[in-house]
Tab-separated table of C-alpha atoms in Angstrom:
chain	number	residue	atom	x	y	z
A	1	MET	CA	181.495	8.535	-43.391
A	2	PHE	CA	182.474	11.424	-45.655
A	3	ASP	CA	186.031	11.977	-46.828
A	4	ILE	CA	186.023	15.718	-46.109
A	5	LEU	CA	183.595	18.102	-44.426
A	6	ILE	CA	183.970	21.861	-44.950
A	7	LYS	CA	182.247	23.468	-41.963
A	8	GLY	CA	181.180	26.942	-40.937
A	9	GLY	CA	181.727	28.767	-44.229
A	10	THR	CA	179.555	30.931	-46.440
A	11	ILE	CA	178.860	29.244	-49.776
A	12	ALA	CA	178.367	31.288	-52.922
A	13	THR	CA	177.071	30.142	-56.280
A	14	ALA	CA	176.192	32.223	-59.312
A	15	ALA	CA	172.626	32.380	-57.991
A	16	ASP	CA	172.803	32.473	-54.199
A	17	VAL	CA	174.861	33.076	-51.057
A	18	PHE	CA	174.127	31.032	-47.952
A	19	ALA	CA	175.677	29.518	-44.842
A	20	ALA	CA	176.089	25.740	-45.003
A	21	ASP	CA	178.562	22.897	-44.738
A	22	VAL	CA	179.808	20.837	-47.682
A	23	ALA	CA	180.319	17.069	-47.533
A	24	ILE	CA	182.645	15.388	-50.007
A	25	LYS	CA	183.128	11.732	-50.878
A	26	ASP	CA	185.096	10.106	-53.712
A	27	GLY	CA	185.941	13.485	-55.235
A	28	THR	CA	182.322	14.631	-55.483
A	29	ILE	CA	180.086	16.950	-53.481
A	30	VAL	CA	177.483	14.656	-51.924
A	31	GLN	CA	175.657	16.800	-49.352
A	32	ILE	CA	175.170	20.488	-48.543
A	33	GLY	CA	173.530	21.589	-45.288
A	34	ARG	CA	173.989	21.531	-41.522
A	35	ASP	CA	174.719	18.664	-39.114
A	36	LEU	CA	175.835	16.416	-41.931
A	37	GLY	CA	177.673	13.878	-39.802
A	38	GLU	CA	181.247	12.690	-39.499
A	39	ALA	CA	184.166	12.904	-41.899
A	40	ARG	CA	187.739	11.666	-41.963
A	41	GLU	CA	188.906	15.262	-42.306
A	42	THR	CA	187.191	18.496	-41.294
A	43	ILE	CA	188.131	21.911	-42.652
A	44	ASP	CA	187.069	24.929	-40.594
A	45	ALA	CA	185.871	27.660	-42.977
A	46	THR	CA	184.467	29.987	-40.330
A	47	GLY	CA	184.566	33.587	-41.542
A	48	ARG	CA	185.488	32.488	-45.045
A	49	TYR	CA	183.819	32.060	-48.409
A	50	VAL	CA	183.477	28.612	-49.945
A	51	LEU	CA	183.440	29.125	-53.709
A	52	PRO	CA	183.699	26.984	-56.832
A	53	GLY	CA	187.291	26.646	-57.955
A	54	GLY	CA	188.098	29.233	-60.583
A	55	ILE	CA	188.040	28.325	-64.267
A	56	ASP	CA	190.364	30.371	-66.451
A	57	SER	CA	189.261	29.693	-70.006
A	58	HIS	CA	191.921	31.817	-71.736
A	59	VAL	CA	195.483	30.716	-70.947
A	60	HIS	CA	198.611	30.273	-73.083
A	61	ILE	CA	201.160	27.707	-71.865
A	62	SER	CA	204.114	26.085	-73.691
A	63	GLN	CA	202.889	27.626	-76.936
A	64	PRO	CA	205.226	28.081	-79.930
A	65	SER	CA	206.001	31.797	-80.032
A	66	GLY	CA	208.330	32.446	-82.948
A	67	GLU	CA	211.982	31.878	-83.709
A	68	GLY	CA	214.178	32.302	-80.648
A	69	ILE	CA	211.230	33.089	-78.346
A	70	VAL	CA	210.287	30.766	-75.479
A	71	MET	CA	207.137	31.082	-73.363
A	72	ALA	CA	207.978	31.281	-69.661
A	73	ASP	CA	205.470	28.773	-68.318
A	74	ASP	CA	205.200	25.066	-68.978
A	75	PHE	CA	202.289	23.051	-67.621
A	76	GLU	CA	203.968	22.427	-64.284
A	77	SER	CA	204.629	26.080	-63.467
A	78	GLY	CA	201.514	27.414	-65.168
A	79	THR	CA	199.053	25.143	-63.384
A	80	ARG	CA	200.855	25.594	-60.053
A	81	SER	CA	200.475	29.346	-60.419
A	82	ALA	CA	196.822	28.912	-61.373
A	83	LEU	CA	196.199	26.775	-58.282
A	84	PHE	CA	197.666	29.385	-55.932
A	85	GLY	CA	195.291	31.886	-57.553
A	86	GLY	CA	192.213	29.848	-56.596
A	87	ASN	CA	191.765	28.055	-59.926
A	88	THR	CA	191.026	24.356	-60.337
A	89	THR	CA	190.633	24.235	-64.136
A	90	ILE	CA	192.463	26.113	-66.865
A	91	MET	CA	191.934	25.996	-70.618
A	92	PRO	CA	195.119	26.520	-72.661
A	93	PHE	CA	195.319	26.740	-76.441
A	94	CYS	CA	196.725	24.017	-78.676
A	95	LEU	CA	198.242	25.814	-81.666
A	96	GLN	CA	198.089	24.276	-85.130
A	97	ARG	CA	201.144	25.347	-87.119
A	98	LYS	CA	200.932	25.950	-90.849
A	99	GLY	CA	201.068	22.658	-92.735
A	100	GLU	CA	200.392	20.640	-89.606
A	101	GLY	CA	197.221	18.719	-88.794
A	102	LEU	CA	195.191	19.341	-85.662
A	103	ARG	CA	195.641	15.790	-84.369
A	104	ALA	CA	199.413	16.014	-84.649
A	105	ALA	CA	199.388	19.273	-82.718
A	106	LEU	CA	197.175	17.754	-80.022
A	107	LYS	CA	199.388	14.698	-79.647
A	108	ASP	CA	202.402	16.896	-78.985
A	109	TYR	CA	200.488	19.202	-76.633
A	110	HIS	CA	199.017	16.358	-74.578
A	111	ALA	CA	202.539	14.964	-74.186
A	112	LEU	CA	203.680	18.271	-72.675
A	113	ALA	CA	200.789	18.277	-70.202
A	114	GLU	CA	200.708	14.621	-69.185
A	115	GLY	CA	201.623	14.193	-65.521
A	116	ASN	CA	202.579	17.847	-65.111
A	117	CYS	CA	199.342	19.540	-64.003
A	118	TYR	CA	198.338	20.785	-60.579
A	119	THR	CA	194.871	21.698	-61.888
A	120	ASP	CA	192.516	20.076	-64.346
A	121	ILE	CA	192.938	21.228	-67.932
A	122	SER	CA	191.030	21.279	-71.199
A	123	PHE	CA	192.228	22.513	-74.581
A	124	HIS	CA	190.917	24.949	-77.147
A	125	LEU	CA	192.168	24.455	-80.697
A	126	ILE	CA	193.820	27.312	-82.592
A	127	VAL	CA	193.087	26.897	-86.297
A	128	SER	CA	195.788	28.600	-88.372
A	129	ASP	CA	195.604	26.415	-91.503
A	130	PRO	CA	191.950	25.573	-92.302
A	131	SER	CA	192.604	23.166	-95.157
A	132	ALA	CA	189.894	21.034	-96.709
A	133	GLN	CA	191.277	18.076	-94.729
A	134	VAL	CA	191.119	20.007	-91.453
A	135	LEU	CA	187.608	21.395	-91.970
A	136	GLY	CA	186.146	18.345	-93.637
A	137	GLN	CA	187.593	15.539	-91.554
A	138	GLU	CA	189.847	16.426	-88.616
A	139	LEU	CA	187.811	19.137	-86.962
A	140	PRO	CA	184.431	17.329	-87.081
A	141	ALA	CA	186.040	14.197	-85.615
A	142	LEU	CA	187.784	16.169	-82.874
A	143	VAL	CA	184.543	17.901	-81.880
A	144	GLU	CA	183.017	14.444	-81.449
A	145	ASP	CA	185.998	13.557	-79.239
A	146	GLY	CA	185.271	16.474	-76.880
A	147	TYR	CA	187.449	19.253	-78.330
A	148	THR	CA	184.436	21.498	-78.696
A	149	SER	CA	185.934	24.997	-78.946
A	150	LEU	CA	188.386	26.652	-81.293
A	151	LYS	CA	189.986	30.014	-81.839
A	152	VAL	CA	190.773	32.018	-84.959
A	153	PHE	CA	192.884	35.148	-85.318
A	154	MET	CA	192.307	38.260	-87.404
A	155	THR	CA	195.824	39.523	-86.608
A	156	TYR	CA	199.407	38.195	-86.499
A	157	GLU	CA	200.674	37.465	-89.989
A	158	ASP	CA	201.445	33.805	-89.303
A	159	LEU	CA	198.087	33.131	-87.631
A	160	ARG	CA	195.463	35.383	-89.175
A	161	LEU	CA	192.779	33.991	-91.444
A	162	SER	CA	191.132	35.761	-94.355
A	163	ASP	CA	187.423	36.474	-94.210
A	164	ALA	CA	186.839	33.552	-96.585
A	165	GLN	CA	188.796	31.223	-94.309
A	166	ILE	CA	186.924	32.461	-91.234
A	167	LEU	CA	183.639	31.784	-93.008
A	168	GLY	CA	184.826	28.235	-93.701
A	169	VAL	CA	185.702	27.669	-90.046
A	170	LEU	CA	182.397	29.150	-88.905
A	171	ASP	CA	180.507	26.903	-91.319
A	172	THR	CA	182.256	23.822	-89.940
A	173	ALA	CA	181.477	25.011	-86.413
A	174	ARG	CA	177.814	25.456	-87.310
A	175	ARG	CA	177.615	21.918	-88.716
A	176	THR	CA	179.487	20.258	-85.862
A	177	GLY	CA	178.303	22.285	-82.860
A	178	ALA	CA	181.731	23.733	-82.052
A	179	LEU	CA	182.075	27.163	-80.463
A	180	VAL	CA	184.384	29.715	-82.110
A	181	MET	CA	186.468	32.331	-80.281
A	182	VAL	CA	187.884	35.270	-82.229
A	183	HIS	CA	190.831	37.575	-81.602
A	184	CYS	CA	189.558	40.762	-83.212
A	185	GLU	CA	192.165	43.192	-84.566
A	186	ASN	CA	192.602	44.330	-88.164
A	187	GLU	CA	196.032	43.095	-89.265
A	188	ASP	CA	196.240	45.231	-92.406
A	189	ALA	CA	195.554	48.399	-90.427
A	190	ILE	CA	198.143	47.364	-87.843
A	191	ARG	CA	200.759	46.653	-90.529
A	192	TYR	CA	200.150	50.096	-92.014
A	193	LEU	CA	200.637	51.761	-88.638
A	194	VAL	CA	203.687	49.686	-87.700
A	195	ASP	CA	205.365	50.671	-90.957
A	196	LEU	CA	204.452	54.306	-90.323
A	197	HIS	CA	205.895	54.204	-86.799
A	198	GLU	CA	209.122	52.674	-88.051
A	199	ALA	CA	209.446	55.261	-90.823
A	200	GLU	CA	209.147	57.969	-88.158
A	201	GLY	CA	211.781	56.304	-85.963
A	202	ARG	CA	209.288	55.336	-83.237
A	203	PHE	CA	210.579	51.971	-82.040
A	204	GLU	CA	209.858	52.155	-78.280
A	205	PRO	CA	207.368	49.822	-76.530
A	206	ARG	CA	204.728	52.574	-76.320
A	207	SER	CA	204.439	52.397	-80.120
A	208	HIS	CA	202.984	48.917	-79.763
A	209	ALA	CA	199.870	50.494	-78.243
A	210	SER	CA	199.551	53.328	-80.749
A	211	SER	CA	199.988	50.932	-83.690
A	212	ARG	CA	197.050	48.832	-82.467
A	213	PRO	CA	194.349	51.497	-81.886
A	214	ILE	CA	190.782	51.018	-80.725
A	215	ALA	CA	189.537	51.468	-84.281
A	216	ALA	CA	191.445	48.365	-85.416
A	217	GLU	CA	189.760	46.325	-82.689
A	218	ARG	CA	186.321	47.842	-83.213
A	219	GLU	CA	186.366	47.234	-86.981
A	220	ALA	CA	187.483	43.627	-86.599
A	221	THR	CA	184.865	42.994	-83.918
A	222	HIS	CA	182.161	44.306	-86.227
A	223	ARG	CA	183.482	42.209	-89.101
A	224	ALA	CA	183.715	39.017	-87.042
A	225	LEU	CA	180.165	39.449	-85.801
A	226	SER	CA	178.957	40.128	-89.337
A	227	LEU	CA	180.629	36.966	-90.649
A	228	ALA	CA	179.055	34.945	-87.833
A	229	GLU	CA	175.671	36.443	-88.693
A	230	ILE	CA	176.083	35.393	-92.329
A	231	VAL	CA	176.844	31.800	-91.290
A	232	ASP	CA	174.343	31.906	-88.395
A	233	THR	CA	176.645	30.715	-85.650
A	234	PRO	CA	177.408	32.010	-82.131
A	235	LEU	CA	180.694	33.671	-81.294
A	236	VAL	CA	182.978	34.427	-78.352
A	237	ILE	CA	184.733	37.800	-78.655
A	238	VAL	CA	187.838	37.484	-76.481
A	239	HIS	CA	189.878	40.031	-74.506
A	240	VAL	CA	187.746	43.108	-75.256
A	241	SER	CA	189.558	46.285	-74.220
A	242	ASN	CA	187.228	49.228	-74.839
A	243	ARG	CA	183.692	50.608	-75.083
A	244	GLU	CA	183.607	50.778	-78.871
A	245	ALA	CA	184.099	47.021	-79.211
A	246	MET	CA	181.604	46.463	-76.384
A	247	GLU	CA	179.025	48.456	-78.346
A	248	GLU	CA	179.494	46.138	-81.333
A	249	ILE	CA	178.671	43.197	-79.067
A	250	GLU	CA	175.616	44.939	-77.677
A	251	ARG	CA	174.358	45.845	-81.147
A	252	ALA	CA	174.763	42.247	-82.296
A	253	ARG	CA	172.819	41.007	-79.278
A	254	ALA	CA	170.087	43.527	-80.040
A	255	ARG	CA	169.809	41.873	-83.476
A	256	GLY	CA	169.260	38.530	-81.746
A	257	ARG	CA	172.792	37.182	-82.173
A	258	LYS	CA	174.356	34.828	-79.635
A	259	VAL	CA	177.538	36.549	-78.516
A	260	ILE	CA	179.740	35.937	-75.480
A	261	GLY	CA	181.967	38.816	-74.381
A	262	GLU	CA	185.221	38.402	-72.468
A	263	THR	CA	187.543	40.886	-70.799
A	264	CYS	CA	190.710	40.578	-68.739
A	265	PRO	CA	192.386	42.237	-65.729
A	266	GLN	CA	194.855	44.185	-67.877
A	267	TYR	CA	191.969	46.194	-69.329
A	268	LEU	CA	190.694	46.993	-65.845
A	269	MET	CA	194.013	47.863	-64.212
A	270	LEU	CA	196.560	48.972	-66.849
A	271	THR	CA	196.730	51.733	-69.461
A	272	ALA	CA	198.894	52.477	-72.489
A	273	ASP	CA	200.910	54.805	-70.269
A	274	ASP	CA	202.386	51.708	-68.608
A	275	LEU	CA	204.153	50.962	-71.900
A	276	ASP	CA	206.087	54.210	-71.466
A	277	GLY	CA	208.354	52.728	-68.796
A	278	MET	CA	211.959	53.890	-68.602
A	279	ASP	CA	214.793	51.755	-70.003
A	280	TRP	CA	212.433	49.651	-72.145
A	281	GLU	CA	210.444	48.496	-69.064
A	282	GLY	CA	207.312	49.223	-71.050
A	283	ALA	CA	207.983	45.917	-72.802
A	284	LYS	CA	206.625	44.197	-69.695
A	285	PHE	CA	203.141	45.463	-70.604
A	286	VAL	CA	203.116	44.629	-74.311
A	287	CYS	CA	200.044	42.514	-75.087
A	288	SER	CA	197.348	42.515	-77.753
A	289	PRO	CA	194.992	44.232	-77.718
A	290	PRO	CA	197.047	46.719	-75.685
A	291	PRO	CA	195.782	48.418	-72.538
A	292	ARG	CA	193.968	51.623	-73.467
A	293	ASP	CA	193.172	54.620	-71.272
A	294	LYS	CA	191.263	55.477	-68.099
A	295	GLU	CA	188.026	55.932	-70.049
A	296	SER	CA	188.362	52.432	-71.511
A	297	GLN	CA	189.098	51.036	-68.057
A	298	ALA	CA	185.870	52.563	-66.772
A	299	ALA	CA	184.012	51.204	-69.792
A	300	CYS	CA	185.255	47.669	-69.140
A	301	TRP	CA	184.205	47.866	-65.502
A	302	ASP	CA	180.821	49.066	-66.734
A	303	GLY	CA	180.724	46.068	-69.078
A	304	ILE	CA	181.375	43.722	-66.178
A	305	GLU	CA	178.707	45.340	-64.035
A	306	ARG	CA	176.050	45.370	-66.779
A	307	GLY	CA	176.690	41.887	-68.152
A	308	VAL	CA	178.241	42.866	-71.480
A	309	PHE	CA	181.039	40.556	-70.359
A	310	ASP	CA	180.091	37.000	-69.501
A	311	LEU	CA	183.689	35.863	-69.002
A	312	TYR	CA	186.615	37.291	-67.086
A	313	SER	CA	189.845	35.525	-68.061
A	314	SER	CA	193.532	36.211	-67.588
A	315	ASP	CA	194.849	35.753	-71.147
A	316	HIS	CA	197.935	34.531	-69.281
A	317	CYS	CA	200.685	34.613	-71.907
A	318	PRO	CA	203.965	34.797	-69.979
A	319	PHE	CA	207.422	35.720	-71.189
A	320	ARG	CA	210.420	36.542	-69.058
A	321	TYR	CA	211.539	40.155	-69.222
A	322	GLU	CA	215.274	39.842	-68.541
A	323	ASP	CA	215.780	37.055	-71.046
A	324	GLU	CA	217.204	36.855	-74.547
A	325	HIS	CA	214.377	34.419	-75.348
A	326	GLY	CA	211.723	36.694	-73.859
A	327	LYS	CA	210.752	40.345	-73.893
A	328	LEU	CA	214.347	41.555	-74.225
A	329	ASN	CA	215.350	39.276	-77.049
A	330	PRO	CA	218.007	40.857	-79.314
A	331	ARG	CA	215.492	42.237	-81.801
A	332	GLY	CA	212.936	43.091	-79.124
A	333	ARG	CA	215.496	45.351	-77.411
A	334	GLU	CA	215.534	47.518	-80.509
A	335	ASN	CA	211.997	47.515	-81.896
A	336	PHE	CA	208.522	47.076	-80.403
A	337	ARG	CA	207.583	44.937	-83.426
A	338	HIS	CA	209.696	42.080	-82.040
A	339	ILE	CA	208.643	42.217	-78.378
A	340	PRO	CA	206.649	39.038	-77.631
A	341	ASN	CA	202.983	39.818	-77.064
A	342	GLY	CA	201.569	38.747	-73.730
A	343	ILE	CA	201.730	39.209	-69.976
A	344	PRO	CA	201.494	36.846	-66.967
A	345	GLY	CA	198.366	36.927	-64.837
A	346	VAL	CA	196.756	33.534	-64.131
A	347	GLU	CA	197.538	33.724	-60.396
A	348	THR	CA	196.417	37.310	-59.850
A	349	ARG	CA	193.265	37.222	-62.042
A	350	LEU	CA	190.785	36.323	-59.304
A	351	PRO	CA	192.309	38.264	-56.393
A	352	ILE	CA	192.206	41.413	-58.539
A	353	LEU	CA	188.519	40.925	-59.406
A	354	PHE	CA	187.638	40.051	-55.810
A	355	SER	CA	189.478	43.049	-54.366
A	356	GLU	CA	188.568	45.627	-57.014
A	357	GLY	CA	185.122	44.205	-57.779
A	358	VAL	CA	183.555	42.606	-54.702
A	359	MET	CA	185.349	44.482	-51.929
A	360	LYS	CA	184.836	47.850	-53.647
A	361	GLY	CA	181.136	47.201	-54.269
A	362	ARG	CA	181.195	47.014	-58.072
A	363	ILE	CA	179.846	43.444	-58.160
A	364	ASP	CA	178.355	41.083	-55.598
A	365	LEU	CA	179.724	37.690	-54.615
A	366	SER	CA	177.392	35.723	-56.902
A	367	HIS	CA	178.434	37.844	-59.872
A	368	PHE	CA	182.067	37.144	-58.960
A	369	VAL	CA	181.378	33.399	-59.003
A	370	ALA	CA	179.660	33.672	-62.377
A	371	LEU	CA	182.542	35.625	-63.915
A	372	SER	CA	185.263	33.497	-62.342
A	373	ALA	CA	183.873	29.983	-62.810
A	374	THR	CA	180.218	29.286	-63.619
A	375	ASN	CA	179.965	31.147	-66.922
A	376	HIS	CA	183.187	29.553	-68.145
A	377	ALA	CA	181.835	26.084	-67.351
A	378	LYS	CA	178.526	26.830	-69.042
A	379	THR	CA	180.089	28.436	-72.115
A	380	TYR	CA	182.549	25.637	-72.794
A	381	GLY	CA	180.587	22.490	-71.957
A	382	LEU	CA	181.867	21.716	-68.439
A	383	TYR	CA	178.726	22.585	-66.461
A	384	PRO	CA	177.354	21.294	-64.039
A	385	ARG	CA	180.325	19.020	-63.360
A	386	LYS	CA	182.469	22.145	-62.961
A	387	GLY	CA	181.824	25.751	-62.024
A	388	THR	CA	179.393	25.401	-59.147
A	389	ILE	CA	178.949	24.046	-55.652
A	390	ALA	CA	176.109	21.560	-55.983
A	391	ILE	CA	175.414	17.935	-55.164
A	392	GLY	CA	176.977	15.758	-57.845
A	393	ALA	CA	179.541	18.366	-58.958
A	394	ASP	CA	183.273	17.780	-58.808
A	395	ALA	CA	184.587	18.848	-55.419
A	396	ASP	CA	186.738	21.614	-56.929
A	397	ILE	CA	186.545	24.281	-54.256
A	398	ALA	CA	188.439	27.432	-53.301
A	399	ILE	CA	188.190	28.761	-49.764
A	400	TRP	CA	188.667	32.535	-49.631
A	401	ASP	CA	189.665	34.726	-46.711
A	402	PRO	CA	187.955	38.080	-47.443
A	403	GLU	CA	190.020	39.823	-44.758
A	404	GLU	CA	193.484	38.847	-45.969
A	405	THR	CA	195.410	41.780	-47.387
A	406	ARG	CA	198.435	41.254	-49.613
A	407	THR	CA	200.597	43.397	-51.827
A	408	ILE	CA	201.331	41.686	-55.131
A	409	ARG	CA	205.036	40.937	-55.490
A	410	HIS	CA	206.297	38.613	-58.166
A	411	ALA	CA	208.667	37.105	-55.611
A	412	ASP	CA	205.585	35.686	-53.864
A	413	LEU	CA	203.955	34.304	-57.023
A	414	HIS	CA	204.428	30.887	-58.588
A	415	ASP	CA	204.705	31.330	-62.361
A	416	ALA	CA	208.005	31.066	-64.232
A	417	SER	CA	208.084	34.636	-65.467
A	418	ASP	CA	210.305	37.176	-63.720
A	419	TYR	CA	207.819	39.983	-63.149
A	420	SER	CA	204.163	40.788	-62.556
A	421	PRO	CA	202.429	43.651	-64.391
A	422	TYR	CA	200.539	44.289	-61.139
A	423	GLU	CA	203.607	44.625	-58.897
A	424	GLY	CA	202.810	46.721	-55.826
A	425	LEU	CA	199.014	46.494	-56.107
A	426	THR	CA	197.388	45.967	-52.697
A	427	ILE	CA	194.726	43.260	-52.670
A	428	THR	CA	192.027	42.545	-50.093
A	429	GLY	CA	190.749	38.960	-50.204
A	430	TRP	CA	192.733	35.910	-51.289
A	431	PRO	CA	192.140	32.172	-51.854
A	432	VAL	CA	193.915	30.424	-48.983
A	433	SER	CA	192.935	26.770	-49.496
A	434	VAL	CA	191.970	24.781	-52.589
A	435	LEU	CA	190.473	21.328	-53.099
A	436	LEU	CA	190.781	19.530	-56.428
A	437	ALA	CA	188.524	16.509	-56.946
A	438	GLY	CA	187.916	16.387	-53.207
A	439	LYS	CA	191.574	16.420	-52.207
A	440	LEU	CA	193.069	19.302	-50.241
A	441	VAL	CA	195.984	20.379	-52.453
A	442	LEU	CA	196.544	23.880	-51.063
A	443	ALA	CA	196.097	24.506	-47.335
A	444	GLU	CA	196.510	27.945	-45.754
A	445	GLY	CA	198.646	29.080	-48.655
A	446	LYS	CA	200.919	26.027	-48.629
A	447	LEU	CA	201.070	23.355	-51.335
A	448	THR	CA	200.149	20.062	-49.643
A	449	ASP	CA	200.215	17.740	-52.648
A	450	GLU	CA	203.162	17.628	-55.070
A	451	SER	CA	201.748	14.720	-57.101
A	452	ARG	CA	200.294	16.847	-59.932
A	453	ASN	CA	197.108	14.836	-60.275
A	454	GLY	CA	195.261	17.315	-62.490
A	455	ARG	CA	193.448	15.572	-65.334
A	456	TYR	CA	192.568	16.409	-68.887
A	457	ARG	CA	188.817	16.957	-69.291
A	458	SER	CA	186.991	16.416	-72.554
A	459	ARG	CA	183.915	18.565	-72.911
A	460	ASN	CA	180.368	18.535	-74.138
A	461	ARG	CA	179.298	20.912	-76.856
A	462	SER	CA	178.519	24.389	-75.647
A	463	PRO	CA	174.811	24.963	-75.011
A	464	LEU	CA	175.344	28.209	-76.934
A	465	ALA	CA	176.193	26.253	-80.082
A	466	GLN	CA	173.297	23.823	-79.877
A	467	LYS	CA	170.439	24.291	-82.288
A	468	SER	CA	167.290	25.644	-80.733
């Protein structure tokens, strides 16, 4: 006898859409078909979509954020919010601080997560101090232990690496089979523009956007791809916001380079005009890269439709607005330079793509599954255990009601921020029930399991990084 049988639904994978039932035993999908037999529990999915649980591979939780600044979400609130948004795995970043080893950072980060997760998790490493010890010993050993992806920054003074340092990280990645993600913005250009804005007395949140122009992102994207070409290693270009950066990705692919592109809901739904809010409310929309304009929005949708973007992630990076440790910290109230960068969005990521993408005919259901789960699992070494509905896969499943209409209100969400950048947006289609490892943890929009049994998942090397 099966543990759970999901009956009457329409299953979607990244390759196909079909009507069938799903049988689950011991946390694993064991049969797919009709007339599968008896189960201890039956879930009626008639009129609903049965999809792989979402994987959000770009999430910031409990991350050090500067003196006096505290990120809104810890692992408990962040993973709970992710679960209500139809996700079963999220991938936060473990930040190495200057002078600190990667293993020390991981020990502290695992301690924060242990026993506090409603979803499964897996960590990327942020390399901010690529010492000889880190590149020669720590990082190769950690890749062997299943920490197979890392991120480097080309902006933020306390995080950015020089070109020489990036080359060193890329070389270690090439030798070990790790996959490198890059935040592409030119810090020197941004510093020049920030200083210029301040000299002109332009301190308002809108100046955050104008001090980080498309050209700064485009140039850094080109440079990152060029450095990866020199070392001969693949690259993930994260949170792309505009056509010019997309074109750099497409040109690199035309040269035969392995490049993964990622975009986020803020670049599909917001613009720089949102940073113009009255009474400093524009601070709610400060993130990097910033939202652009309507033309860039259209370009990013085009990138999703044409496959320039393989990944659609939230870049969930939550700070409270009405908080002296958040957006309106004492210095942030006076100058855009000191407003914490980042916006909440892990819970609304998939409903936005479903409503604006699938329901409005921009993408089909299989493309939605690829962008929301399958491509993330494949890119980061979790596939086929995660990211698909198939025999032998983890029974991580989200059941969607395509007819349910909701208006996004932060009061109805489950993160620990105090606002949503998408407040008032009407959504059609929502995940109503979620299974994690074959256990029904969210049923008809209600949390049914408070035990926080999400597990840490080590990963294989990305197929992208394997030598051909």
